[in-house]
Amino acid sequence: MAELVTGHAGKAHATAEQAAGLNAGILGLDDYVLNVHDKFEITVVSANKVTIGTGELVMQGRHVSQGTPGRSLIVTNGSQGQKRNDLIVCRYAKGSQNIESAKLVVVRGTPTTGTPTDPAVNTTSPLDGGTTYDMPLYRIPLDGITIGAPVALFNVLKPMSDVWDSLTQTEVLTLINSTYGTVKGYRRGSLVTLRIDWKSSASGSWNTGNFGTLPESWRPPMDLNFSYGGRDGANQKIINVNANGTMTYANQGGTQGTNAFGMTVSYAL
């Protein structure tokens, strides 16, 4: 029977199961830490103790809030000469009378002298009728009695504002302006497109020249280069867009002169 969930029915009728189904349908059928608070930041305190920071997560549509900073968890001591992987998980449970709960727990792995593996966790989703479900947050590697660096196992779900930014295109802006020409650009999310209209100041076959420097928010994460080929085999250049924002060009032999050239390049931030 169809039921209007977000409507007045004259009695209490909206259920946690319906809310979880809505969350899962919108956010996805997976487990996510939300991009707020400490994002469950972990700190190793001693050989058998870690703390977890504040955070919000959604596991199989269930929203769990960790509002206590520095929540302490005990890791069972390791053994000399053996290795072990433990997991810190957020555990959902449905008990008697369908009472549901969630808590952070440490799942102990099996010690070995070889390569340790992660312990088994509960994987049947409550959306599919599971009464216990674990969302792994961290792997805690132990080598002897020493706790190694925790390994994050969760995905951070970006907010809708980031999705909006990824779909929004900026206006065309003049990023570099010189007596030799301009470099203009626009961005759609992390994708940058540059239009270069320039007159070479370097006439030698292998000479180099400079465009200028891009603003910081337009710079690629690593040095990039693009090829330019003029008509009739003349005016061959390599265009460099560097991670520090500098833009340069290098002639690639042949008859160059001080010809004008124009090209469009695109890259992801």
PDB file of C-alpha atoms in Angstrom:
ATOM      1  CA  MET A   1       0.000   0.000   0.000  1.00  0.00           C
ATOM      2  CA  ALA A   2       1.299   3.443  -0.896  1.00  0.00           C
ATOM      3  CA  GLU A   3       1.827   5.786   2.030  1.00  0.00           C
ATOM      4  CA  LEU A   4       2.532   9.504   2.154  1.00  0.00           C
ATOM      5  CA  VAL A   5       5.544   9.698   4.470  1.00  0.00           C
ATOM      6  CA  THR A   6       6.094  13.453   4.586  1.00  0.00           C
ATOM      7  CA  GLY A   7       2.510  14.335   5.323  1.00  0.00           C
ATOM      8  CA  HIS A   8       0.174  14.643   8.307  1.00  0.00           C
ATOM      9  CA  ALA A   9      -1.659  11.385   9.009  1.00  0.00           C
ATOM     10  CA  GLY A  10      -3.222  12.241  12.365  1.00  0.00           C
ATOM     11  CA  LYS A  11      -0.897   9.782  14.121  1.00  0.00           C
ATOM     12  CA  ALA A  12       2.796   8.942  14.393  1.00  0.00           C
ATOM     13  CA  HIS A  13       3.565   6.993  11.225  1.00  0.00           C
ATOM     14  CA  ALA A  14       6.964   8.004   9.725  1.00  0.00           C
ATOM     15  CA  THR A  15       9.556   5.336  10.542  1.00  0.00           C
ATOM     16  CA  ALA A  16      13.339   5.225  10.808  1.00  0.00           C
ATOM     17  CA  GLU A  17      13.288   2.601   8.053  1.00  0.00           C
ATOM     18  CA  GLN A  18      11.605   5.071   5.707  1.00  0.00           C
ATOM     19  CA  ALA A  19      14.114   7.792   6.600  1.00  0.00           C
ATOM     20  CA  ALA A  20      16.991   5.380   5.968  1.00  0.00           C
ATOM     21  CA  GLY A  21      15.530   4.422   2.607  1.00  0.00           C
ATOM     22  CA  LEU A  22      15.306   8.077   1.611  1.00  0.00           C
ATOM     23  CA  ASN A  23      18.902   8.734   2.713  1.00  0.00           C
ATOM     24  CA  ALA A  24      20.181   5.707   0.814  1.00  0.00           C
ATOM     25  CA  GLY A  25      18.255   6.676  -2.307  1.00  0.00           C
ATOM     26  CA  ILE A  26      19.671  10.202  -2.302  1.00  0.00           C
ATOM     27  CA  LEU A  27      23.195   9.589  -0.992  1.00  0.00           C
ATOM     28  CA  GLY A  28      23.813   6.151  -2.467  1.00  0.00           C
ATOM     29  CA  LEU A  29      23.857   2.519  -1.375  1.00  0.00           C
ATOM     30  CA  ASP A  30      27.187   2.750   0.363  1.00  0.00           C
ATOM     31  CA  ASP A  31      28.784   4.034   3.562  1.00  0.00           C
ATOM     32  CA  TYR A  32      30.110   7.569   3.881  1.00  0.00           C
ATOM     33  CA  VAL A  33      31.682   9.912   6.400  1.00  0.00           C
ATOM     34  CA  LEU A  34      30.246  13.406   5.943  1.00  0.00           C
ATOM     35  CA  ASN A  35      32.520  16.381   5.418  1.00  0.00           C
ATOM     36  CA  VAL A  36      31.865  18.051   8.804  1.00  0.00           C
ATOM     37  CA  HIS A  37      33.455  18.183  12.280  1.00  0.00           C
ATOM     38  CA  ASP A  38      36.626  16.078  12.771  1.00  0.00           C
ATOM     39  CA  LYS A  39      35.587  13.406  10.240  1.00  0.00           C
ATOM     40  CA  PHE A  40      36.347  10.714  12.848  1.00  0.00           C
ATOM     41  CA  GLU A  41      40.011  11.700  13.060  1.00  0.00           C
ATOM     42  CA  ILE A  42      42.022   9.035  14.871  1.00  0.00           C
ATOM     43  CA  THR A  43      44.864   9.543  17.352  1.00  0.00           C
ATOM     44  CA  VAL A  44      47.107   6.765  18.677  1.00  0.00           C
ATOM     45  CA  VAL A  45      47.495   7.412  22.409  1.00  0.00           C
ATOM     46  CA  SER A  46      49.439   4.330  23.507  1.00  0.00           C
ATOM     47  CA  ALA A  47      50.208   0.725  22.558  1.00  0.00           C
ATOM     48  CA  ASN A  48      46.625  -0.257  23.332  1.00  0.00           C
ATOM     49  CA  LYS A  49      44.550   2.899  23.105  1.00  0.00           C
ATOM     50  CA  VAL A  50      43.286   5.209  20.345  1.00  0.00           C
ATOM     51  CA  THR A  51      40.852   8.096  20.347  1.00  0.00           C
ATOM     52  CA  ILE A  52      38.298   9.043  17.678  1.00  0.00           C
ATOM     53  CA  GLY A  53      37.197  12.596  16.983  1.00  0.00           C
ATOM     54  CA  THR A  54      33.751  13.923  16.257  1.00  0.00           C
ATOM     55  CA  GLY A  55      31.954  13.206  13.029  1.00  0.00           C
ATOM     56  CA  GLU A  56      28.817  12.297  11.146  1.00  0.00           C
ATOM     57  CA  LEU A  57      28.380   9.263   8.915  1.00  0.00           C
ATOM     58  CA  VAL A  58      25.706   7.566   6.870  1.00  0.00           C
ATOM     59  CA  MET A  59      25.826   3.772   6.680  1.00  0.00           C
ATOM     60  CA  GLN A  60      23.267   2.052   4.482  1.00  0.00           C
ATOM     61  CA  GLY A  61      21.033   5.088   4.910  1.00  0.00           C
ATOM     62  CA  ARG A  62      21.417   5.178   8.715  1.00  0.00           C
ATOM     63  CA  HIS A  63      22.720   8.486  10.049  1.00  0.00           C
ATOM     64  CA  VAL A  64      25.141   8.112  12.974  1.00  0.00           C
ATOM     65  CA  SER A  65      26.510  11.067  14.946  1.00  0.00           C
ATOM     66  CA  GLN A  66      29.713  10.931  17.004  1.00  0.00           C
ATOM     67  CA  GLY A  67      29.473  14.057  19.114  1.00  0.00           C
ATOM     68  CA  THR A  68      32.000  13.199  21.812  1.00  0.00           C
ATOM     69  CA  PRO A  69      35.516  14.450  21.034  1.00  0.00           C
ATOM     70  CA  GLY A  70      38.332  12.079  21.900  1.00  0.00           C
ATOM     71  CA  ARG A  71      36.187   8.941  22.191  1.00  0.00           C
ATOM     72  CA  SER A  72      38.551   6.276  23.612  1.00  0.00           C
ATOM     73  CA  LEU A  73      38.814   2.744  22.222  1.00  0.00           C
ATOM     74  CA  ILE A  74      40.996  -0.045  23.605  1.00  0.00           C
ATOM     75  CA  VAL A  75      43.082  -2.163  21.242  1.00  0.00           C
ATOM     76  CA  THR A  76      44.098  -5.558  22.605  1.00  0.00           C
ATOM     77  CA  ASN A  77      47.864  -5.704  23.145  1.00  0.00           C
ATOM     78  CA  GLY A  78      49.917  -7.279  20.384  1.00  0.00           C
ATOM     79  CA  SER A  79      52.295 -10.210  20.814  1.00  0.00           C
ATOM     80  CA  GLN A  80      56.044 -10.259  20.317  1.00  0.00           C
ATOM     81  CA  GLY A  81      57.028 -11.782  16.969  1.00  0.00           C
ATOM     82  CA  GLN A  82      53.507 -11.652  15.547  1.00  0.00           C
ATOM     83  CA  LYS A  83      51.521  -9.270  13.375  1.00  0.00           C
ATOM     84  CA  ARG A  84      47.823  -8.498  13.428  1.00  0.00           C
ATOM     85  CA  ASN A  85      45.255  -6.288  11.723  1.00  0.00           C
ATOM     86  CA  ASP A  86      42.398  -4.921  13.811  1.00  0.00           C
ATOM     87  CA  LEU A  87      39.499  -2.908  12.424  1.00  0.00           C
ATOM     88  CA  ILE A  88      37.682  -0.006  13.999  1.00  0.00           C
ATOM     89  CA  VAL A  89      34.103  -0.127  12.770  1.00  0.00           C
ATOM     90  CA  CYS A  90      30.830   1.630  13.360  1.00  0.00           C
ATOM     91  CA  ARG A  91      28.456  -1.205  14.223  1.00  0.00           C
ATOM     92  CA  TYR A  92      24.720  -1.023  13.596  1.00  0.00           C
ATOM     93  CA  ALA A  93      22.584  -3.477  15.543  1.00  0.00           C
ATOM     94  CA  LYS A  94      18.883  -4.241  15.771  1.00  0.00           C
ATOM     95  CA  GLY A  95      17.946  -5.975  18.998  1.00  0.00           C
ATOM     96  CA  SER A  96      14.807  -7.137  20.755  1.00  0.00           C
ATOM     97  CA  GLN A  97      11.619  -5.206  20.027  1.00  0.00           C
ATOM     98  CA  ASN A  98      13.448  -3.869  16.946  1.00  0.00           C
ATOM     99  CA  ILE A  99      15.459  -1.400  19.027  1.00  0.00           C
ATOM    100  CA  GLU A 100      18.298  -0.080  16.872  1.00  0.00           C
ATOM    101  CA  SER A 101      21.669   1.266  17.986  1.00  0.00           C
ATOM    102  CA  ALA A 102      25.124   2.152  16.704  1.00  0.00           C
ATOM    103  CA  LYS A 103      28.525   2.283  18.393  1.00  0.00           C
ATOM    104  CA  LEU A 104      32.238   2.295  17.594  1.00  0.00           C
ATOM    105  CA  VAL A 105      33.936  -1.033  18.275  1.00  0.00           C
ATOM    106  CA  VAL A 106      37.334  -2.654  17.694  1.00  0.00           C
ATOM    107  CA  VAL A 107      37.203  -5.945  15.771  1.00  0.00           C
ATOM    108  CA  ARG A 108      40.293  -8.000  16.657  1.00  0.00           C
ATOM    109  CA  GLY A 109      42.196  -9.746  13.906  1.00  0.00           C
ATOM    110  CA  THR A 110      44.096 -13.028  14.010  1.00  0.00           C
ATOM    111  CA  PRO A 111      47.808 -12.877  14.995  1.00  0.00           C
ATOM    112  CA  THR A 112      50.245 -14.417  12.518  1.00  0.00           C
ATOM    113  CA  THR A 113      53.945 -14.632  11.822  1.00  0.00           C
ATOM    114  CA  GLY A 114      53.192 -14.045   8.148  1.00  0.00           C
ATOM    115  CA  THR A 115      51.136 -11.388   6.417  1.00  0.00           C
ATOM    116  CA  PRO A 116      48.092 -10.415   8.509  1.00  0.00           C
ATOM    117  CA  THR A 117      44.614 -10.116   7.018  1.00  0.00           C
ATOM    118  CA  ASP A 118      41.672  -8.037   8.124  1.00  0.00           C
ATOM    119  CA  PRO A 119      39.130  -9.715  10.406  1.00  0.00           C
ATOM    120  CA  ALA A 120      35.684 -10.591   9.068  1.00  0.00           C
ATOM    121  CA  VAL A 121      32.939  -8.024   9.604  1.00  0.00           C
ATOM    122  CA  ASN A 122      29.163  -8.067   9.275  1.00  0.00           C
ATOM    123  CA  THR A 123      28.170  -7.134   5.732  1.00  0.00           C
ATOM    124  CA  THR A 124      24.437  -7.832   5.413  1.00  0.00           C
ATOM    125  CA  SER A 125      22.830  -4.429   4.964  1.00  0.00           C
ATOM    126  CA  PRO A 126      19.942  -3.458   7.229  1.00  0.00           C
ATOM    127  CA  LEU A 127      18.250  -2.420   3.988  1.00  0.00           C
ATOM    128  CA  ASP A 128      18.246  -6.141   3.166  1.00  0.00           C
ATOM    129  CA  GLY A 129      17.111  -7.259   6.592  1.00  0.00           C
ATOM    130  CA  GLY A 130      20.507  -7.485   8.329  1.00  0.00           C
ATOM    131  CA  THR A 131      20.376  -7.041  12.088  1.00  0.00           C
ATOM    132  CA  THR A 132      24.114  -6.368  12.520  1.00  0.00           C
ATOM    133  CA  TYR A 133      26.190  -4.363  10.077  1.00  0.00           C
ATOM    134  CA  ASP A 134      29.736  -2.983  10.288  1.00  0.00           C
ATOM    135  CA  MET A 135      31.129   0.060   8.518  1.00  0.00           C
ATOM    136  CA  PRO A 136      34.959  -0.136   8.631  1.00  0.00           C
ATOM    137  CA  LEU A 137      36.579   3.161   9.558  1.00  0.00           C
ATOM    138  CA  TYR A 138      40.235   2.286  10.187  1.00  0.00           C
ATOM    139  CA  ARG A 139      42.669  -0.592   9.914  1.00  0.00           C
ATOM    140  CA  ILE A 140      45.007  -0.755  12.912  1.00  0.00           C
ATOM    141  CA  PRO A 141      48.179  -2.681  12.021  1.00  0.00           C
ATOM    142  CA  LEU A 142      50.126  -4.208  14.907  1.00  0.00           C
ATOM    143  CA  ASP A 143      53.708  -5.452  14.616  1.00  0.00           C
ATOM    144  CA  GLY A 144      54.600  -7.119  17.864  1.00  0.00           C
ATOM    145  CA  ILE A 145      53.441  -4.783  20.609  1.00  0.00           C
ATOM    146  CA  THR A 146      53.689  -1.698  18.392  1.00  0.00           C
ATOM    147  CA  ILE A 147      50.678  -0.009  16.804  1.00  0.00           C
ATOM    148  CA  GLY A 148      51.451   1.186  13.293  1.00  0.00           C
ATOM    149  CA  ALA A 149      49.909   4.127  11.469  1.00  0.00           C
ATOM    150  CA  PRO A 150      46.106   3.682  11.183  1.00  0.00           C
ATOM    151  CA  VAL A 151      44.775   3.346   7.633  1.00  0.00           C
ATOM    152  CA  ALA A 152      41.518   5.160   6.825  1.00  0.00           C
ATOM    153  CA  LEU A 153      39.014   2.895   5.035  1.00  0.00           C
ATOM    154  CA  PHE A 154      36.096   5.276   4.563  1.00  0.00           C
ATOM    155  CA  ASN A 155      35.038   7.661   1.822  1.00  0.00           C
ATOM    156  CA  VAL A 156      34.229  11.288   2.639  1.00  0.00           C
ATOM    157  CA  LEU A 157      31.036  12.336   0.890  1.00  0.00           C
ATOM    158  CA  LYS A 158      31.330  15.825  -0.574  1.00  0.00           C
ATOM    159  CA  PRO A 159      28.427  18.207   0.032  1.00  0.00           C
ATOM    160  CA  MET A 160      25.935  19.257  -2.620  1.00  0.00           C
ATOM    161  CA  SER A 161      27.606  22.670  -2.772  1.00  0.00           C
ATOM    162  CA  ASP A 162      30.689  20.974  -4.263  1.00  0.00           C
ATOM    163  CA  VAL A 163      28.500  19.240  -6.832  1.00  0.00           C
ATOM    164  CA  TRP A 164      27.008  22.608  -7.727  1.00  0.00           C
ATOM    165  CA  ASP A 165      30.489  24.101  -8.112  1.00  0.00           C
ATOM    166  CA  SER A 166      31.487  21.214 -10.388  1.00  0.00           C
ATOM    167  CA  LEU A 167      28.586  22.047 -12.716  1.00  0.00           C
ATOM    168  CA  THR A 168      28.948  25.825 -12.673  1.00  0.00           C
ATOM    169  CA  GLN A 169      31.023  27.574 -15.321  1.00  0.00           C
ATOM    170  CA  THR A 170      32.854  30.803 -14.560  1.00  0.00           C
ATOM    171  CA  GLU A 171      32.856  33.804 -16.821  1.00  0.00           C
ATOM    172  CA  VAL A 172      35.679  34.119 -19.345  1.00  0.00           C
ATOM    173  CA  LEU A 173      38.462  36.008 -17.557  1.00  0.00           C
ATOM    174  CA  THR A 174      41.659  37.586 -18.829  1.00  0.00           C
ATOM    175  CA  LEU A 175      44.334  35.871 -16.743  1.00  0.00           C
ATOM    176  CA  ILE A 176      47.458  37.256 -18.411  1.00  0.00           C
ATOM    177  CA  ASN A 177      47.595  40.506 -20.400  1.00  0.00           C
ATOM    178  CA  SER A 178      50.765  41.678 -22.170  1.00  0.00           C
ATOM    179  CA  THR A 179      51.905  43.749 -25.103  1.00  0.00           C
ATOM    180  CA  TYR A 180      52.422  40.378 -26.819  1.00  0.00           C
ATOM    181  CA  GLY A 181      48.883  39.107 -26.282  1.00  0.00           C
ATOM    182  CA  THR A 182      46.483  37.568 -23.791  1.00  0.00           C
ATOM    183  CA  VAL A 183      45.747  34.337 -21.996  1.00  0.00           C
ATOM    184  CA  LYS A 184      42.033  34.024 -21.234  1.00  0.00           C
ATOM    185  CA  GLY A 185      40.269  31.218 -19.410  1.00  0.00           C
ATOM    186  CA  TYR A 186      37.125  29.779 -17.886  1.00  0.00           C
ATOM    187  CA  ARG A 187      36.507  26.950 -15.420  1.00  0.00           C
ATOM    188  CA  ARG A 188      33.765  24.359 -15.100  1.00  0.00           C
ATOM    189  CA  GLY A 189      34.358  22.700 -11.759  1.00  0.00           C
ATOM    190  CA  SER A 190      37.945  21.414 -11.805  1.00  0.00           C
ATOM    191  CA  LEU A 191      38.302  21.636 -15.607  1.00  0.00           C
ATOM    192  CA  VAL A 192      40.220  24.667 -16.881  1.00  0.00           C
ATOM    193  CA  THR A 193      40.204  25.849 -20.489  1.00  0.00           C
ATOM    194  CA  LEU A 194      42.726  28.468 -21.613  1.00  0.00           C
ATOM    195  CA  ARG A 195      42.724  30.435 -24.850  1.00  0.00           C
ATOM    196  CA  ILE A 196      46.187  31.755 -25.826  1.00  0.00           C
ATOM    197  CA  ASP A 197      46.513  34.547 -28.411  1.00  0.00           C
ATOM    198  CA  TRP A 198      50.130  35.658 -28.611  1.00  0.00           C
ATOM    199  CA  LYS A 199      52.853  37.139 -30.776  1.00  0.00           C
ATOM    200  CA  SER A 200      56.206  35.471 -30.277  1.00  0.00           C
ATOM    201  CA  SER A 201      59.016  37.575 -28.828  1.00  0.00           C
ATOM    202  CA  ALA A 202      61.554  34.810 -29.462  1.00  0.00           C
ATOM    203  CA  SER A 203      62.668  34.587 -33.095  1.00  0.00           C
ATOM    204  CA  GLY A 204      65.435  32.005 -32.823  1.00  0.00           C
ATOM    205  CA  SER A 205      64.785  28.427 -33.890  1.00  0.00           C
ATOM    206  CA  TRP A 206      65.173  27.112 -30.323  1.00  0.00           C
ATOM    207  CA  ASN A 207      64.557  30.233 -28.272  1.00  0.00           C
ATOM    208  CA  THR A 208      62.120  30.446 -25.367  1.00  0.00           C
ATOM    209  CA  GLY A 209      59.653  33.058 -24.211  1.00  0.00           C
ATOM    210  CA  ASN A 210      57.336  33.823 -21.308  1.00  0.00           C
ATOM    211  CA  PHE A 211      53.617  34.459 -21.167  1.00  0.00           C
ATOM    212  CA  GLY A 212      53.418  35.382 -17.494  1.00  0.00           C
ATOM    213  CA  THR A 213      51.997  33.733 -14.376  1.00  0.00           C
ATOM    214  CA  LEU A 214      48.525  32.291 -13.830  1.00  0.00           C
ATOM    215  CA  PRO A 215      46.581  33.175 -10.657  1.00  0.00           C
ATOM    216  CA  GLU A 216      46.949  30.521  -7.966  1.00  0.00           C
ATOM    217  CA  SER A 217      43.466  29.028  -8.300  1.00  0.00           C
ATOM    218  CA  TRP A 218      44.065  28.337 -12.021  1.00  0.00           C
ATOM    219  CA  ARG A 219      47.321  26.395 -11.720  1.00  0.00           C
ATOM    220  CA  PRO A 220      47.546  22.667 -12.609  1.00  0.00           C
ATOM    221  CA  PRO A 221      48.691  20.131  -9.991  1.00  0.00           C
ATOM    222  CA  MET A 222      51.819  19.299 -12.056  1.00  0.00           C
ATOM    223  CA  ASP A 223      53.837  20.728 -14.935  1.00  0.00           C
ATOM    224  CA  LEU A 224      52.041  20.292 -18.294  1.00  0.00           C
ATOM    225  CA  ASN A 225      53.109  20.844 -21.885  1.00  0.00           C
ATOM    226  CA  PHE A 226      51.201  21.146 -25.143  1.00  0.00           C
ATOM    227  CA  SER A 227      52.348  21.135 -28.765  1.00  0.00           C
ATOM    228  CA  TYR A 228      51.574  23.903 -31.240  1.00  0.00           C
ATOM    229  CA  GLY A 229      52.124  23.529 -34.985  1.00  0.00           C
ATOM    230  CA  GLY A 230      51.737  26.434 -37.361  1.00  0.00           C
ATOM    231  CA  ARG A 231      50.836  26.275 -41.050  1.00  0.00           C
ATOM    232  CA  ASP A 232      53.341  24.989 -43.620  1.00  0.00           C
ATOM    233  CA  GLY A 233      55.498  23.458 -40.895  1.00  0.00           C
ATOM    234  CA  ALA A 234      56.566  26.814 -39.484  1.00  0.00           C
ATOM    235  CA  ASN A 235      56.094  28.218 -35.990  1.00  0.00           C
ATOM    236  CA  GLN A 236      56.437  24.941 -34.067  1.00  0.00           C
ATOM    237  CA  LYS A 237      56.309  25.375 -30.288  1.00  0.00           C
ATOM    238  CA  ILE A 238      55.946  23.598 -26.977  1.00  0.00           C
ATOM    239  CA  ILE A 239      53.637  25.432 -24.551  1.00  0.00           C
ATOM    240  CA  ASN A 240      54.397  24.837 -20.869  1.00  0.00           C
ATOM    241  CA  VAL A 241      51.816  25.407 -18.135  1.00  0.00           C
ATOM    242  CA  ASN A 242      53.624  24.826 -14.855  1.00  0.00           C
ATOM    243  CA  ALA A 243      52.388  23.947 -11.387  1.00  0.00           C
ATOM    244  CA  ASN A 244      53.841  27.194 -10.003  1.00  0.00           C
ATOM    245  CA  GLY A 245      51.676  29.144 -12.439  1.00  0.00           C
ATOM    246  CA  THR A 246      54.382  30.216 -14.882  1.00  0.00           C
ATOM    247  CA  MET A 247      53.587  29.818 -18.564  1.00  0.00           C
ATOM    248  CA  THR A 248      56.382  29.601 -21.123  1.00  0.00           C
ATOM    249  CA  TYR A 249      56.920  28.512 -24.703  1.00  0.00           C
ATOM    250  CA  ALA A 250      59.898  26.998 -26.518  1.00  0.00           C
ATOM    251  CA  ASN A 251      60.495  27.126 -30.267  1.00  0.00           C
ATOM    252  CA  GLN A 252      61.093  23.735 -31.864  1.00  0.00           C
ATOM    253  CA  GLY A 253      63.490  24.530 -34.693  1.00  0.00           C
ATOM    254  CA  GLY A 254      62.742  25.720 -38.198  1.00  0.00           C
ATOM    255  CA  THR A 255      61.963  29.254 -39.298  1.00  0.00           C
ATOM    256  CA  GLN A 256      60.269  30.962 -36.402  1.00  0.00           C
ATOM    257  CA  GLY A 257      60.412  34.727 -36.601  1.00  0.00           C
ATOM    258  CA  THR A 258      57.961  36.683 -34.450  1.00  0.00           C
ATOM    259  CA  ASN A 259      54.784  35.103 -35.774  1.00  0.00           C
ATOM    260  CA  ALA A 260      51.438  35.340 -34.057  1.00  0.00           C
ATOM    261  CA  PHE A 261      49.869  32.130 -32.827  1.00  0.00           C
ATOM    262  CA  GLY A 262      46.731  31.050 -31.033  1.00  0.00           C
ATOM    263  CA  MET A 263      45.649  27.824 -29.354  1.00  0.00           C
ATOM    264  CA  THR A 264      43.303  26.396 -26.741  1.00  0.00           C
ATOM    265  CA  VAL A 265      44.392  24.013 -23.970  1.00  0.00           C
ATOM    266  CA  SER A 266      42.432  22.274 -21.223  1.00  0.00           C
ATOM    267  CA  TYR A 267      43.446  20.522 -18.004  1.00  0.00           C
ATOM    268  CA  ALA A 268      42.016  19.449 -14.659  1.00  0.00           C
ATOM    269  CA  LEU A 269      42.967  21.158 -11.406  1.00  0.00           C
TER     270      LEU A 269
END
